mmCIF file of C-alpha atoms in Angstrom:
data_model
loop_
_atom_site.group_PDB
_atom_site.id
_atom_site.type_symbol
_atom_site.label_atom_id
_atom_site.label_comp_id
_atom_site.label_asym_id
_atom_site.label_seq_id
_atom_site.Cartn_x
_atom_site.Cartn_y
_atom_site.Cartn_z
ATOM 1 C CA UNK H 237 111.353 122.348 119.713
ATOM 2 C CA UNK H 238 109.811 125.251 121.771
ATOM 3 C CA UNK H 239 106.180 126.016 122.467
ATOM 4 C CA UNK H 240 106.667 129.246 119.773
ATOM 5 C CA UNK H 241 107.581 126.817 117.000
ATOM 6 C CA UNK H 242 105.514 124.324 114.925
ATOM 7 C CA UNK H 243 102.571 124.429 112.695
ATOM 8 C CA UNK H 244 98.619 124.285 114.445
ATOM 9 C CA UNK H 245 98.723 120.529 113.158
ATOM 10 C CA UNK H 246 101.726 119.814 114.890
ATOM 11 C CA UNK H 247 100.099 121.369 118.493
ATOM 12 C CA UNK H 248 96.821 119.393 117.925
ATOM 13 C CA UNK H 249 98.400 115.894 116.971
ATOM 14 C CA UNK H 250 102.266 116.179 118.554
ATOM 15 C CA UNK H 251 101.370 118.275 121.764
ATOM 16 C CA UNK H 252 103.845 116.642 123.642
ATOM 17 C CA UNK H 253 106.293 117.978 121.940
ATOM 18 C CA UNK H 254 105.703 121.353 122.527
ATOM 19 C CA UNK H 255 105.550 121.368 126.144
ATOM 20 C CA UNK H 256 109.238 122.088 127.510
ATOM 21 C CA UNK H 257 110.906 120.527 129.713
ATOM 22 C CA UNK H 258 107.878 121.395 132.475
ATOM 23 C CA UNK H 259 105.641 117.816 131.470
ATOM 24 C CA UNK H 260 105.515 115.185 133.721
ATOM 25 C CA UNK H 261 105.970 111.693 132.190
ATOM 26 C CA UNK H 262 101.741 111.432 133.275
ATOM 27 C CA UNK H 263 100.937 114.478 131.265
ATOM 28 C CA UNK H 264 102.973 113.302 128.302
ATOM 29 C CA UNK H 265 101.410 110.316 127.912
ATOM 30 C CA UNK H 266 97.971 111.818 128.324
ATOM 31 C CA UNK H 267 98.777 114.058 125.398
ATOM 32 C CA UNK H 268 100.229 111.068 123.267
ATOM 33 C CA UNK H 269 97.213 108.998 124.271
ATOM 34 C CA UNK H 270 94.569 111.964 123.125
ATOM 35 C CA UNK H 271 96.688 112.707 119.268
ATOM 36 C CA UNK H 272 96.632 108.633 119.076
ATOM 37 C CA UNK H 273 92.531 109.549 119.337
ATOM 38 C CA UNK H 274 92.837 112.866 117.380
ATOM 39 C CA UNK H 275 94.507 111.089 114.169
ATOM 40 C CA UNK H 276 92.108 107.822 114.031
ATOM 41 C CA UNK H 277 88.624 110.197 114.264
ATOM 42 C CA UNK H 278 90.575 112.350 111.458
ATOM 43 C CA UNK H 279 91.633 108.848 109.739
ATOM 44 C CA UNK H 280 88.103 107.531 109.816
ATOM 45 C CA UNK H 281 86.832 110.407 108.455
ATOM 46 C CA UNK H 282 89.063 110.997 105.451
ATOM 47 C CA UNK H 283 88.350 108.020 104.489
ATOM 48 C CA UNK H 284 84.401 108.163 104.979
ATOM 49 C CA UNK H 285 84.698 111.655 103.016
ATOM 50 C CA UNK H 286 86.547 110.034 99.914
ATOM 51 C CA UNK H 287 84.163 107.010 99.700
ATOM 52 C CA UNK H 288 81.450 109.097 100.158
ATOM 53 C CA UNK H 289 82.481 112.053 97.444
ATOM 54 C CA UNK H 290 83.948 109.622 94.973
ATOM 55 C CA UNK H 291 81.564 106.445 95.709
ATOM 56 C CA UNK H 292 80.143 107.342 91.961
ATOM 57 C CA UNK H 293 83.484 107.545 90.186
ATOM 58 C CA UNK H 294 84.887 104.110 91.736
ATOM 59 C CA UNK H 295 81.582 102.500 90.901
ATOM 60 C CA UNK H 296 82.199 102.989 87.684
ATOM 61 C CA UNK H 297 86.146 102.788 87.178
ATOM 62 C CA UNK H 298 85.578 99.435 89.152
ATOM 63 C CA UNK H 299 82.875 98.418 86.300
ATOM 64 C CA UNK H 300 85.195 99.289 83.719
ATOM 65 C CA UNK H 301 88.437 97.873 84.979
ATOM 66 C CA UNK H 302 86.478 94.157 85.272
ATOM 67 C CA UNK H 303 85.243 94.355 81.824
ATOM 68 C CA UNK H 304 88.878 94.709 80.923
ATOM 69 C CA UNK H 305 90.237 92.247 83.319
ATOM 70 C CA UNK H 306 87.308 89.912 81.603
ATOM 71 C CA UNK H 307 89.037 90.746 78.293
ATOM 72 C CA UNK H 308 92.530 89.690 79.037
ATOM 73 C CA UNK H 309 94.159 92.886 80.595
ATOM 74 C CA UNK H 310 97.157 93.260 82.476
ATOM 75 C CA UNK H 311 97.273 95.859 85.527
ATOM 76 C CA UNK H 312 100.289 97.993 85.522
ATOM 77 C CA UNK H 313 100.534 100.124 89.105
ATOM 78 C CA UNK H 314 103.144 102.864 89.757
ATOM 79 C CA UNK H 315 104.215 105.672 92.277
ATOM 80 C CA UNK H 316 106.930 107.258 93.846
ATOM 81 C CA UNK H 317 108.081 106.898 97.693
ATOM 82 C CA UNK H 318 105.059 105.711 99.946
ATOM 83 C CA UNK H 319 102.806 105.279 96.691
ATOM 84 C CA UNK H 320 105.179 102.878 95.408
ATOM 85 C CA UNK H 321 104.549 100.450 98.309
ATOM 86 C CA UNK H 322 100.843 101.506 97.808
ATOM 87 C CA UNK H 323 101.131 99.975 94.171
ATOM 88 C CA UNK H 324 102.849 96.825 94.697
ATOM 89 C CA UNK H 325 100.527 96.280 97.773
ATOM 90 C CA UNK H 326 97.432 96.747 94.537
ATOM 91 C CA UNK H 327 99.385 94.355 92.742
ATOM 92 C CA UNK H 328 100.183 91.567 95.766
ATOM 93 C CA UNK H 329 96.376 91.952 95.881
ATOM 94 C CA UNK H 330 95.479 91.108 92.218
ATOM 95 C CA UNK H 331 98.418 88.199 91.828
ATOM 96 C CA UNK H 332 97.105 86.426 95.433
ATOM 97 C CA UNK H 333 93.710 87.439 95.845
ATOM 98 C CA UNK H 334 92.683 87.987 99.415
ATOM 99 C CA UNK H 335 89.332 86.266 98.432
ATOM 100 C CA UNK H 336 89.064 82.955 98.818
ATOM 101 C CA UNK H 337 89.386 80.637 95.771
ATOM 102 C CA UNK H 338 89.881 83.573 92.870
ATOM 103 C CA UNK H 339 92.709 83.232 90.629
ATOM 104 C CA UNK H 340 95.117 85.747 89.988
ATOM 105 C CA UNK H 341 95.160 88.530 88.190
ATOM 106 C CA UNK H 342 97.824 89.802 86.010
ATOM 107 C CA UNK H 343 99.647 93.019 87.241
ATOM 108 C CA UNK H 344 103.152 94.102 87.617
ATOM 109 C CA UNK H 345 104.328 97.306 89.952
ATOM 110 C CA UNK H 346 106.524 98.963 87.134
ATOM 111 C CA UNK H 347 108.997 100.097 90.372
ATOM 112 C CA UNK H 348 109.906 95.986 90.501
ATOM 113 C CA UNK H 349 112.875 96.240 88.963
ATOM 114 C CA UNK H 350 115.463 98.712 90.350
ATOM 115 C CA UNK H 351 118.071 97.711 87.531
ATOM 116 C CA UNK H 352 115.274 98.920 84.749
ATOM 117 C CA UNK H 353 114.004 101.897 86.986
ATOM 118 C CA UNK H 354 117.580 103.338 87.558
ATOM 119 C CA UNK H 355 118.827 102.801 83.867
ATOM 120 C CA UNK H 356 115.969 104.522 82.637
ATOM 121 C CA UNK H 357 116.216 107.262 85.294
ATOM 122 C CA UNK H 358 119.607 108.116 84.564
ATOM 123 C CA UNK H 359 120.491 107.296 80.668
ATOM 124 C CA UNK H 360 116.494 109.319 79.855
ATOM 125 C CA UNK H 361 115.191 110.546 82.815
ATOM 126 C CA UNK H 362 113.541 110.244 85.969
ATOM 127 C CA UNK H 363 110.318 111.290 84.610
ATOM 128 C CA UNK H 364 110.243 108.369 81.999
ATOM 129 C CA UNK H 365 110.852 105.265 84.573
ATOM 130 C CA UNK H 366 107.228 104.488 84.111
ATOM 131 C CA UNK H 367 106.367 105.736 80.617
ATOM 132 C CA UNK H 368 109.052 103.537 79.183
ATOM 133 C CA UNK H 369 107.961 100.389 80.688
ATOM 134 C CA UNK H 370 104.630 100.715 79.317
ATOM 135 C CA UNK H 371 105.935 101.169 75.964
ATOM 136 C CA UNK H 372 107.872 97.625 76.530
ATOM 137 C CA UNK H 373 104.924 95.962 78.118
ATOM 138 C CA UNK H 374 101.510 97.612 77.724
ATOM 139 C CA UNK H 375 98.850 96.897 75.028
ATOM 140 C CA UNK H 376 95.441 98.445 74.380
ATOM 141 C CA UNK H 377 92.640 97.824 76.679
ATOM 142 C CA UNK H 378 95.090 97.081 79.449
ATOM 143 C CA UNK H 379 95.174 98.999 82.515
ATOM 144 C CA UNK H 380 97.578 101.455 83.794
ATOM 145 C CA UNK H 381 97.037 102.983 87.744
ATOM 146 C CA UNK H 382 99.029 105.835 89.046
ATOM 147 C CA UNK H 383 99.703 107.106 92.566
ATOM 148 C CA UNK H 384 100.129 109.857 93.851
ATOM 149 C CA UNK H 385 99.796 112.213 96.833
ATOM 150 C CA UNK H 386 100.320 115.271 95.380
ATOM 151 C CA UNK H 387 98.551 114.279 91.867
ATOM 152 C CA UNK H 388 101.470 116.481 90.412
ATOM 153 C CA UNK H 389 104.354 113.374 90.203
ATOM 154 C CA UNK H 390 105.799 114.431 86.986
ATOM 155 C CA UNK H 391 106.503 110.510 85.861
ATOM 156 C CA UNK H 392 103.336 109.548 87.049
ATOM 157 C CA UNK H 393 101.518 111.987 84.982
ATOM 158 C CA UNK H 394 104.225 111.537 81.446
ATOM 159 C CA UNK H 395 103.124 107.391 82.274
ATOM 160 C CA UNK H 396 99.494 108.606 81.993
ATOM 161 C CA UNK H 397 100.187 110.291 78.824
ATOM 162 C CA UNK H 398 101.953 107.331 77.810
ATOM 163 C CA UNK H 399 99.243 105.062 78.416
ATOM 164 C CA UNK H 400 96.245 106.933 76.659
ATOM 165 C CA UNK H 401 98.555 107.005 73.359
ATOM 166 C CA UNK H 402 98.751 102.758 73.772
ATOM 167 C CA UNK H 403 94.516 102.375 74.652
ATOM 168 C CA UNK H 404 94.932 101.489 78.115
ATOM 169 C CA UNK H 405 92.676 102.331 80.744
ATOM 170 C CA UNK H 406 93.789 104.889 83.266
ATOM 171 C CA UNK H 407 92.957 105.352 87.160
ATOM 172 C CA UNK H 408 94.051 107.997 89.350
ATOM 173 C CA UNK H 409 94.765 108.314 93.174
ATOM 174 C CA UNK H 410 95.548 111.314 94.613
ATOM 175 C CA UNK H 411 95.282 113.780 97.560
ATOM 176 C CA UNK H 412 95.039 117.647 98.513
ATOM 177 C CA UNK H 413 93.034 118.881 95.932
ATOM 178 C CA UNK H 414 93.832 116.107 92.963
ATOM 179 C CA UNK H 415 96.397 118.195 91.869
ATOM 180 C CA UNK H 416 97.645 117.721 87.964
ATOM 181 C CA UNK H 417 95.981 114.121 87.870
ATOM 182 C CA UNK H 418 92.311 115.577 88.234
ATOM 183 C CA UNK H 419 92.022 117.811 85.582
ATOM 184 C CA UNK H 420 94.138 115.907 83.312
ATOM 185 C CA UNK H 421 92.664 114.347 79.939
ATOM 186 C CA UNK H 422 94.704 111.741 80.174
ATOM 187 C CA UNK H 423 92.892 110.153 83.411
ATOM 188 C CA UNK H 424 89.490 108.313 82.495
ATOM 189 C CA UNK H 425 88.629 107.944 86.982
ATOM 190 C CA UNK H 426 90.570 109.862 89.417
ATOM 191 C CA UNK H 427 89.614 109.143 92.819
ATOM 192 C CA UNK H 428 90.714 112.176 95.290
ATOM 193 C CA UNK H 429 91.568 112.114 98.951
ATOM 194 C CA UNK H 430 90.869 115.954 100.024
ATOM 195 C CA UNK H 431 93.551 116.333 102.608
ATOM 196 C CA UNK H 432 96.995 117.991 102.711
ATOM 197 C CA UNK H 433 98.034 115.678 105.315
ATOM 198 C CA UNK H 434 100.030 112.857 103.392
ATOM 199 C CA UNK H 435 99.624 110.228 105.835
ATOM 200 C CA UNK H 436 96.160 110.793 105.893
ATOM 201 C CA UNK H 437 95.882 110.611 102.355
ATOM 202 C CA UNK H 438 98.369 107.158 101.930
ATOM 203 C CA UNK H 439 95.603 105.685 104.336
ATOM 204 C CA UNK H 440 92.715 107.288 102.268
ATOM 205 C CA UNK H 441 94.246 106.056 98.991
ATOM 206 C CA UNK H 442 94.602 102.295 100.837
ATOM 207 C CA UNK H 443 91.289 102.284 101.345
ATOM 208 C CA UNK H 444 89.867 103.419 98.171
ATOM 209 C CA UNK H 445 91.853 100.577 96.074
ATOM 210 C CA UNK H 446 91.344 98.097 98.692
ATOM 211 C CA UNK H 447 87.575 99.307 97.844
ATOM 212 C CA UNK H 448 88.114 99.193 94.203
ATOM 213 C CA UNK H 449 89.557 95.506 94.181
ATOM 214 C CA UNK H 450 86.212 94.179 96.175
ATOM 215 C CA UNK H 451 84.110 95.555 93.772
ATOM 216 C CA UNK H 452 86.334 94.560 91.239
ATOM 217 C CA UNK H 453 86.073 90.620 92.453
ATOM 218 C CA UNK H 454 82.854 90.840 93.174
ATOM 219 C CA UNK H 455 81.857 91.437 89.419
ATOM 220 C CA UNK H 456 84.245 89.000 88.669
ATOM 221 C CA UNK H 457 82.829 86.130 90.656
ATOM 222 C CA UNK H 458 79.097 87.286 89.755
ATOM 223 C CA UNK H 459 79.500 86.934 86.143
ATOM 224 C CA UNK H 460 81.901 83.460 86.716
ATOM 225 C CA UNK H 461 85.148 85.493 84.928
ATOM 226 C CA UNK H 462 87.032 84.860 88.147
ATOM 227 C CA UNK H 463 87.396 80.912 88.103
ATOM 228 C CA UNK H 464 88.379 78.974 91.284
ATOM 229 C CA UNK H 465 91.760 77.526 91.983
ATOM 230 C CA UNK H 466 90.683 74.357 91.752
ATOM 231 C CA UNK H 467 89.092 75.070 88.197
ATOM 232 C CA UNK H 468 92.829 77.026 87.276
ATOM 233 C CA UNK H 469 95.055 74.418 89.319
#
């Protein structure tokens, strides 16, 4: 890669690579030292912007996913790529609370099973791996919670559809400019990181449902729905 090539993002965070064969090993690691800087102010930022736009919205989808929680429901998270380890990491959270002495929660990443996702992927479609699941699993007043960067993931959106027609609850994360997901009926809370930078917005996103499951316990343990292990041995 030359010094004419790559986009302004790539200068301000990857300078290094754009300096030739001219760089001394000192200067390289100056530059790698200053984007390590660059990306955690634009990091901490991101995330202060989402919290801060959105703080509303998650208030309340946190309110209304513990009243279902409180009524039984079951959590069903799903994404593609990086937003599928985002989801399970949601669920690991729910099923072994990081808070001490909650039980678990039930929830189930619907990209568990790669026998189920790949059958239904190739005999129906790609864009049904999710939907279909819910269909076999879901019931009213559960909880279904999508991710996605883009907010335009065609299965992630059909699964949203999906889920309004069985009464669950829906929650959105997405990035750039919410895409699909924001303006779709079919979303009760969709919770935006305004970025184009996917990285960015896969931390963003961590954050917000890291933010969401606090608030989530935290109404929980208030109101005594969230009994202790020792009281659920």
């Amino acid at each position: 890669m030359t010094g004419q090539e790559g986009s302004e993002y790539d200068r301000l965070f990857y300078p290094f690579l754009f300096a030739g064969g001219n760089a001394s090993a000192e200067e390289v690691l100056a530059q790698v030292r200053h984007s390590t800087r660059e990306k955690c102010r634009t990091v901490v930022a991101l995330r202060r912007q989402t919290l801060e736009q959105y703080g509303d919205i998650m208030v309340a989808a946190a309110t209304a996913m513990a009243s279902a929680i409180r009524s039984g429901a079951t959590l069903f998270a799903f994404g593609n790529g990086g937003s599928t380890t985002d989801a399970q990491d949601l669920v690991v959270d729910l099923m072994n609370p990081p808070l001490p002495d909650c039980r678990p929660v039930p929830a189930l990443a619907l990209t568990n099973d790669i026998a189920v996702v790949t059958a239904v992927a190739n005999d129906v479609g790609f864009d049904n791996v999710f939907s279909r699941q819910l269909i076999a699993f879901a019931h009213p007043g559960d909880i279904a919670v999508g991710i996605s960067t883009s907010g335009n993931s065609n299965n992630v959106l059909v699964a949203f559809e999906q889920a309004k027609k069985q009464g669950l609850l829906t929650v959105g994360l997405a990035g750039y400019d919410g895409g699909k997901m924001a303006h779709s009926r079919t979303v009760d809370f969709c919770i935006t990181a305004p970025s184009a930078d996917v990285p960015r917005i896969q931390e963003a996103q961590a954050t917000a449902y890291h933010a969401l499951l606090e608030a989530i316990f935290t109404l929980l343990r208030a109101e005594h729905t969230i009994l202790t292990k020792e009281q659920h041995p």
